[in-house]
Amino acid sequence: AISKQEDPDMYLRVVERRPDGIVVRGAKAHQTGICNSHEVLVMPTMAMKPDEKDYAVSFSVPTNTDGIIMILGRQSCDTRKSEEGADIDVGNYNFGGVEALVIFDDVFVPNDRIFLNGETEFAGMLVERFAGYHRQSYGGCKTGVGDVLIGATALAADYNGTSKVSHIKDKLIEMTHLNETLYACGIACSAEGHKTESGNYIVDLLLANVCKQNVTRFPYEIVRLAEDIAGGLMVTMPAEKDFRDPITGPYLEKYLKGVASVTTENRMRILRLIENLALGTAAVGYRTESMHGAGSPQAQRIMIARQSNIAHKKALAKVIARIKE
Ligand SMILES: Cc1cc2nc3c(=O)[nH]c(=O)nc-3n(C[C@H](O)[C@H](O)[C@H](O)COP(=O)(O)OP(=O)(O)OC[C@H]3O[C@@H](n4cnc5c(N)ncnc54)[C@H](O)[C@@H]3O)c2cc1C
């Protein structure tokens, strides 16, 4: 139980209650885009027991509030990408970002910014509903990344000269099929949503969890097919600096060329983009965030078990099998 932890700060908690607000201490790992966000929204990540009141806390404060410290996460090949003059080597020039470990070192939260403060009975419901929306959003978010990856892979095939080969065409169809299945799940859990008593809408929780469970799997297969089609050069390619170098550049220009009609530079650009999408983090990439973002696969399986209504399914089978009791 969190209240029995050796170090009580290992789960964010209230350390002081004042008439005008609370003081919180703890940390939130993995925060995507936090250093370019105006506000940080904090909430529990699990159901709470009655003696865990100090941990049942939800609030929002500006990210420059006193006591908030951000320690940036590092990403694969980030020194290569941040080298002066890097362009091709950045992989995704239009969009980059980072995660950070965010520390709340005795941060004051005024009363009007607190959403949950000791009401342990609501922590579980808050997590379940938030996770439902977040798992729904993956049916759009990761499908968008998938669209770009499929496009980049199709271009790589064009530039490699393999786009007319039957297994390459079929693999692009498979990537599209998997990606659109994720999209269909996102649409389905939204369309099957319902109005709550307060007037808000909530997604269908079973379908949202099915959506995210698929997201923990299909992007891995989509990336596998992208890497298959792109070829090994997407990870063995020399640096942009070598490409611009007067001695090594001409060799790369000559020997890294694919089809005659496409420049070596454009081929390098598309392979770096595939590398970026396949191996990056949430802020730029695809895979590990698909696995863990909005909860690891087992978290969805718990929700699927809760929502699956096996009793109803058994009743249907009994009717058809003509079983009376
Ligand atoms: C790229 C990326 C971006 C993210 N962005 C954000 C963000 O912006 N904001 C945010 O709040 N979070 C964010 N997350 C966090 C995400 O929600 C967590 O990574 C996820 O919930 C898994 O938690 P964990 O990483 O601590 O892994 P763990 O919980 O350590 O999971 C590792 C493994 O242990 C298993 N496990 C853990 N605990 C138990 C248990 N009690 N019983 C049985 N099995 C268990 C899990 O099922 C899993 O298989 C991000 C994560 C990633 C990877």
PDB file of N, CA and C in Angstrom, residues 40-100:
ATOM      1  N   VAL A  40       0.429  22.242 -15.487  1.00  0.00           N
ATOM      2  CA  VAL A  40       0.571  20.806 -15.235  1.00  0.00           C
ATOM      3  C   VAL A  40      -0.662  20.350 -14.461  1.00  0.00           C
ATOM      4  N   LEU A  41      -1.272  19.263 -14.945  1.00  0.00           N
ATOM      5  CA  LEU A  41      -2.472  18.698 -14.317  1.00  0.00           C
ATOM      6  C   LEU A  41      -2.077  17.388 -13.654  1.00  0.00           C
ATOM      7  N   VAL A  42      -2.307  17.319 -12.359  1.00  0.00           N
ATOM      8  CA  VAL A  42      -1.883  16.145 -11.583  1.00  0.00           C
ATOM      9  C   VAL A  42      -3.112  15.408 -11.068  1.00  0.00           C
ATOM     10  N   MET A  43      -3.057  14.084 -11.136  1.00  0.00           N
ATOM     11  CA  MET A  43      -4.149  13.272 -10.567  1.00  0.00           C
ATOM     12  C   MET A  43      -3.593  11.932 -10.112  1.00  0.00           C
ATOM     13  N   PRO A  44      -4.349  11.191  -9.284  1.00  0.00           N
ATOM     14  CA  PRO A  44      -3.855   9.871  -8.855  1.00  0.00           C
ATOM     15  C   PRO A  44      -3.809   8.920 -10.042  1.00  0.00           C
ATOM     16  N   THR A  45      -3.043   7.834  -9.905  1.00  0.00           N
ATOM     17  CA  THR A  45      -2.958   6.856 -10.993  1.00  0.00           C
ATOM     18  C   THR A  45      -3.575   5.521 -10.600  1.00  0.00           C
ATOM     19  N   MET A  46      -4.211   5.471  -9.425  1.00  0.00           N
ATOM     20  CA  MET A  46      -4.829   4.211  -8.990  1.00  0.00           C
ATOM     21  C   MET A  46      -5.926   4.492  -7.957  1.00  0.00           C
ATOM     22  N   ALA A  47      -6.731   3.457  -7.686  1.00  0.00           N
ATOM     23  CA  ALA A  47      -7.766   3.592  -6.645  1.00  0.00           C
ATOM     24  C   ALA A  47      -7.064   3.724  -5.292  1.00  0.00           C
ATOM     25  N   MET A  48      -7.730   4.401  -4.344  1.00  0.00           N
ATOM     26  CA  MET A  48      -7.109   4.665  -3.040  1.00  0.00           C
ATOM     27  C   MET A  48      -7.945   4.055  -1.909  1.00  0.00           C
ATOM     28  N   LYS A  49      -7.250   3.698  -0.824  1.00  0.00           N
ATOM     29  CA  LYS A  49      -7.953   3.191   0.359  1.00  0.00           C
ATOM     30  C   LYS A  49      -8.251   4.370   1.291  1.00  0.00           C
ATOM     31  N   PRO A  50      -9.232   4.177   2.238  1.00  0.00           N
ATOM     32  CA  PRO A  50      -9.630   5.311   3.104  1.00  0.00           C
ATOM     33  C   PRO A  50      -8.465   5.946   3.863  1.00  0.00           C
ATOM     34  N   ASP A  51      -7.414   5.151   4.204  1.00  0.00           N
ATOM     35  CA  ASP A  51      -6.299   5.742   4.959  1.00  0.00           C
ATOM     36  C   ASP A  51      -5.241   6.389   4.041  1.00  0.00           C
ATOM     37  N   GLU A  52      -5.599   6.555   2.764  1.00  0.00           N
ATOM     38  CA  GLU A  52      -4.626   7.144   1.821  1.00  0.00           C
ATOM     39  C   GLU A  52      -5.046   8.538   1.366  1.00  0.00           C
ATOM     40  N   LYS A  53      -5.731   9.261   2.252  1.00  0.00           N
ATOM     41  CA  LYS A  53      -6.303  10.575   1.905  1.00  0.00           C
ATOM     42  C   LYS A  53      -5.267  11.549   1.340  1.00  0.00           C
ATOM     43  N   ASP A  54      -4.057  11.526   1.929  1.00  0.00           N
ATOM     44  CA  ASP A  54      -3.046  12.496   1.490  1.00  0.00           C
ATOM     45  C   ASP A  54      -2.602  12.259   0.046  1.00  0.00           C
ATOM     46  N   TYR A  55      -2.854  11.041  -0.432  1.00  0.00           N
ATOM     47  CA  TYR A  55      -2.423  10.699  -1.795  1.00  0.00           C
ATOM     48  C   TYR A  55      -3.544  10.887  -2.820  1.00  0.00           C
ATOM     49  N   ALA A  56      -4.775  11.039  -2.315  1.00  0.00           N
ATOM     50  CA  ALA A  56      -5.924  11.247  -3.212  1.00  0.00           C
ATOM     51  C   ALA A  56      -6.024  12.738  -3.506  1.00  0.00           C
ATOM     52  N   VAL A  57      -5.178  13.197  -4.432  1.00  0.00           N
ATOM     53  CA  VAL A  57      -5.109  14.631  -4.688  1.00  0.00           C
ATOM     54  C   VAL A  57      -5.021  14.884  -6.196  1.00  0.00           C
ATOM     55  N   SER A  58      -5.808  15.845  -6.637  1.00  0.00           N
ATOM     56  CA  SER A  58      -5.760  16.244  -8.049  1.00  0.00           C
ATOM     57  C   SER A  58      -5.818  17.765  -8.108  1.00  0.00           C
ATOM     58  N   PHE A  59      -4.990  18.346  -8.961  1.00  0.00           N
ATOM     59  CA  PHE A  59      -4.921  19.814  -9.054  1.00  0.00           C
ATOM     60  C   PHE A  59      -4.258  20.209 -10.360  1.00  0.00           C
ATOM     61  N   SER A  60      -4.277  21.497 -10.625  1.00  0.00           N
ATOM     62  CA  SER A  60      -3.571  22.021 -11.795  1.00  0.00           C
ATOM     63  C   SER A  60      -2.923  23.345 -11.395  1.00  0.00           C
ATOM     64  N   VAL A  61      -1.672  23.519 -11.776  1.00  0.00           N
ATOM     65  CA  VAL A  61      -0.963  24.790 -11.495  1.00  0.00           C
ATOM     66  C   VAL A  61      -0.099  25.162 -12.706  1.00  0.00           C
ATOM     67  N   PRO A  62       0.257  26.458 -12.835  1.00  0.00           N
ATOM     68  CA  PRO A  62       1.182  26.838 -13.905  1.00  0.00           C
ATOM     69  C   PRO A  62       2.528  26.126 -13.716  1.00  0.00           C
ATOM     70  N   THR A  63       3.171  25.783 -14.848  1.00  0.00           N
ATOM     71  CA  THR A  63       4.412  25.005 -14.761  1.00  0.00           C
ATOM     72  C   THR A  63       5.574  25.808 -14.177  1.00  0.00           C
ATOM     73  N   ASN A  64       5.416  27.136 -14.110  1.00  0.00           N
ATOM     74  CA  ASN A  64       6.515  27.922 -13.515  1.00  0.00           C
ATOM     75  C   ASN A  64       6.269  28.239 -12.032  1.00  0.00           C
ATOM     76  N   THR A  65       5.371  27.483 -11.406  1.00  0.00           N
ATOM     77  CA  THR A  65       5.111  27.663  -9.970  1.00  0.00           C
ATOM     78  C   THR A  65       6.367  27.299  -9.167  1.00  0.00           C
ATOM     79  N   ASP A  66       6.613  28.053  -8.104  1.00  0.00           N
ATOM     80  CA  ASP A  66       7.782  27.771  -7.246  1.00  0.00           C
ATOM     81  C   ASP A  66       7.770  26.324  -6.770  1.00  0.00           C
ATOM     82  N   GLY A  67       8.921  25.662  -6.843  1.00  0.00           N
ATOM     83  CA  GLY A  67       9.048  24.295  -6.333  1.00  0.00           C
ATOM     84  C   GLY A  67       8.908  23.234  -7.417  1.00  0.00           C
ATOM     85  N   ILE A  68       8.489  23.633  -8.640  1.00  0.00           N
ATOM     86  CA  ILE A  68       8.398  22.645  -9.729  1.00  0.00           C
ATOM     87  C   ILE A  68       9.745  22.582 -10.450  1.00  0.00           C
ATOM     88  N   ILE A  69      10.296  21.374 -10.519  1.00  0.00           N
ATOM     89  CA  ILE A  69      11.601  21.159 -11.165  1.00  0.00           C
ATOM     90  C   ILE A  69      11.411  20.137 -12.285  1.00  0.00           C
ATOM     91  N   MET A  70      11.965  20.408 -13.472  1.00  0.00           N
ATOM     92  CA  MET A  70      11.859  19.445 -14.588  1.00  0.00           C
ATOM     93  C   MET A  70      13.249  18.955 -14.957  1.00  0.00           C
ATOM     94  N   ILE A  71      13.400  17.633 -14.990  1.00  0.00           N
ATOM     95  CA  ILE A  71      14.677  17.046 -15.413  1.00  0.00           C
ATOM     96  C   ILE A  71      14.399  16.284 -16.710  1.00  0.00           C
ATOM     97  N   LEU A  72      14.956  16.784 -17.807  1.00  0.00           N
ATOM     98  CA  LEU A  72      14.592  16.282 -19.130  1.00  0.00           C
ATOM     99  C   LEU A  72      15.046  14.856 -19.380  1.00  0.00           C
ATOM    100  N   GLY A  73      14.191  14.092 -20.069  1.00  0.00           N
ATOM    101  CA  GLY A  73      14.567  12.764 -20.534  1.00  0.00           C
ATOM    102  C   GLY A  73      15.468  12.894 -21.753  1.00  0.00           C
ATOM    103  N   ARG A  74      16.322  11.893 -21.984  1.00  0.00           N
ATOM    104  CA  ARG A  74      17.198  11.907 -23.158  1.00  0.00           C
ATOM    105  C   ARG A  74      16.665  10.888 -24.159  1.00  0.00           C
ATOM    106  N   GLN A  75      16.909  11.166 -25.431  1.00  0.00           N
ATOM    107  CA  GLN A  75      16.384  10.286 -26.465  1.00  0.00           C
ATOM    108  C   GLN A  75      17.497   9.700 -27.308  1.00  0.00           C
ATOM    109  N   SER A  76      17.155   8.617 -27.972  1.00  0.00           N
ATOM    110  CA  SER A  76      18.105   7.949 -28.851  1.00  0.00           C
ATOM    111  C   SER A  76      18.674   8.947 -29.874  1.00  0.00           C
ATOM    112  N   CYS A  77      19.985   8.955 -30.024  1.00  0.00           N
ATOM    113  CA  CYS A  77      20.673   9.775 -31.043  1.00  0.00           C
ATOM    114  C   CYS A  77      20.432  11.281 -30.866  1.00  0.00           C
ATOM    115  N   ASP A  78      20.095  11.732 -29.653  1.00  0.00           N
ATOM    116  CA  ASP A  78      19.735  13.154 -29.529  1.00  0.00           C
ATOM    117  C   ASP A  78      20.927  14.100 -29.723  1.00  0.00           C
ATOM    118  N   THR A  79      22.143  13.637 -29.426  1.00  0.00           N
ATOM    119  CA  THR A  79      23.285  14.552 -29.671  1.00  0.00           C
ATOM    120  C   THR A  79      23.505  14.722 -31.178  1.00  0.00           C
ATOM    121  N   ARG A  80      23.301  13.635 -31.939  1.00  0.00           N
ATOM    122  CA  ARG A  80      23.441  13.748 -33.397  1.00  0.00           C
ATOM    123  C   ARG A  80      22.389  14.720 -33.950  1.00  0.00           C
ATOM    124  N   LYS A  81      21.172  14.619 -33.416  1.00  0.00           N
ATOM    125  CA  LYS A  81      20.082  15.455 -33.927  1.00  0.00           C
ATOM    126  C   LYS A  81      20.239  16.920 -33.556  1.00  0.00           C
ATOM    127  N   SER A  82      20.918  17.183 -32.436  1.00  0.00           N
ATOM    128  CA  SER A  82      21.024  18.581 -32.000  1.00  0.00           C
ATOM    129  C   SER A  82      22.346  19.225 -32.432  1.00  0.00           C
ATOM    130  N   GLU A  83      23.128  18.525 -33.247  1.00  0.00           N
ATOM    131  CA  GLU A  83      24.385  19.130 -33.734  1.00  0.00           C
ATOM    132  C   GLU A  83      24.088  20.370 -34.563  1.00  0.00           C
ATOM    133  N   GLU A  84      25.007  21.308 -34.489  1.00  0.00           N
ATOM    134  CA  GLU A  84      24.830  22.557 -35.244  1.00  0.00           C
ATOM    135  C   GLU A  84      24.667  22.239 -36.735  1.00  0.00           C
ATOM    136  N   GLY A  85      23.664  22.829 -37.353  1.00  0.00           N
ATOM    137  CA  GLY A  85      23.460  22.639 -38.790  1.00  0.00           C
ATOM    138  C   GLY A  85      22.712  21.365 -39.141  1.00  0.00           C
ATOM    139  N   ALA A  86      22.340  20.557 -38.141  1.00  0.00           N
ATOM    140  CA  ALA A  86      21.639  19.298 -38.450  1.00  0.00           C
ATOM    141  C   ALA A  86      20.304  19.602 -39.124  1.00  0.00           C
ATOM    142  N   ASP A  87      20.041  18.885 -40.203  1.00  0.00           N
ATOM    143  CA  ASP A  87      18.798  19.077 -40.947  1.00  0.00           C
ATOM    144  C   ASP A  87      18.259  17.689 -41.301  1.00  0.00           C
ATOM    145  N   ILE A  88      18.965  16.975 -42.204  1.00  0.00           N
ATOM    146  CA  ILE A  88      18.567  15.595 -42.534  1.00  0.00           C
ATOM    147  C   ILE A  88      18.588  14.745 -41.257  1.00  0.00           C
ATOM    148  N   ASP A  89      19.646  14.914 -40.470  1.00  0.00           N
ATOM    149  CA  ASP A  89      19.861  14.041 -39.304  1.00  0.00           C
ATOM    150  C   ASP A  89      18.844  14.231 -38.177  1.00  0.00           C
ATOM    151  N   VAL A  90      18.076  15.316 -38.243  1.00  0.00           N
ATOM    152  CA  VAL A  90      17.053  15.526 -37.213  1.00  0.00           C
ATOM    153  C   VAL A  90      15.932  14.485 -37.375  1.00  0.00           C
ATOM    154  N   GLY A  91      15.704  14.096 -38.630  1.00  0.00           N
ATOM    155  CA  GLY A  91      14.680  13.080 -38.887  1.00  0.00           C
ATOM    156  C   GLY A  91      13.304  13.696 -39.056  1.00  0.00           C
ATOM    157  N   ASN A  92      12.828  14.386 -38.059  1.00  0.00           N
ATOM    158  CA  ASN A  92      11.529  15.054 -38.123  1.00  0.00           C
ATOM    159  C   ASN A  92      11.758  16.516 -37.768  1.00  0.00           C
ATOM    160  N   TYR A  93      11.929  17.335 -38.792  1.00  0.00           N
ATOM    161  CA  TYR A  93      12.316  18.725 -38.558  1.00  0.00           C
ATOM    162  C   TYR A  93      11.159  19.549 -38.006  1.00  0.00           C
ATOM    163  N   ASN A  94       9.934  19.169 -38.365  1.00  0.00           N
ATOM    164  CA  ASN A  94       8.779  19.989 -37.993  1.00  0.00           C
ATOM    165  C   ASN A  94       8.334  19.788 -36.558  1.00  0.00           C
ATOM    166  N   PHE A  95       8.656  18.642 -36.021  1.00  0.00           N
ATOM    167  CA  PHE A  95       8.132  18.371 -34.689  1.00  0.00           C
ATOM    168  C   PHE A  95       9.134  17.625 -33.836  1.00  0.00           C
ATOM    169  N   GLY A  96       9.403  18.183 -32.694  1.00  0.00           N
ATOM    170  CA  GLY A  96      10.277  17.509 -31.747  1.00  0.00           C
ATOM    171  C   GLY A  96       9.787  17.842 -30.360  1.00  0.00           C
ATOM    172  N   GLY A  97      10.133  17.057 -29.409  1.00  0.00           N
ATOM    173  CA  GLY A  97       9.709  17.341 -28.045  1.00  0.00           C
ATOM    174  C   GLY A  97      10.381  16.370 -27.121  1.00  0.00           C
ATOM    175  N   VAL A  98      10.140  16.547 -25.862  1.00  0.00           N
ATOM    176  CA  VAL A  98      10.790  15.682 -24.878  1.00  0.00           C
ATOM    177  C   VAL A  98       9.839  15.341 -23.744  1.00  0.00           C
ATOM    178  N   GLU A  99      10.172  14.285 -23.046  1.00  0.00           N
ATOM    179  CA  GLU A  99       9.521  13.971 -21.777  1.00  0.00           C
ATOM    180  C   GLU A  99      10.414  14.518 -20.664  1.00  0.00           C
ATOM    181  N   ALA A 100       9.847  14.606 -19.457  1.00  0.00           N
ATOM    182  CA  ALA A 100      10.669  15.020 -18.318  1.00  0.00           C
ATOM    183  C   ALA A 100      10.161  14.379 -17.038  1.00  0.00           C
TER     184      ALA A 100
END
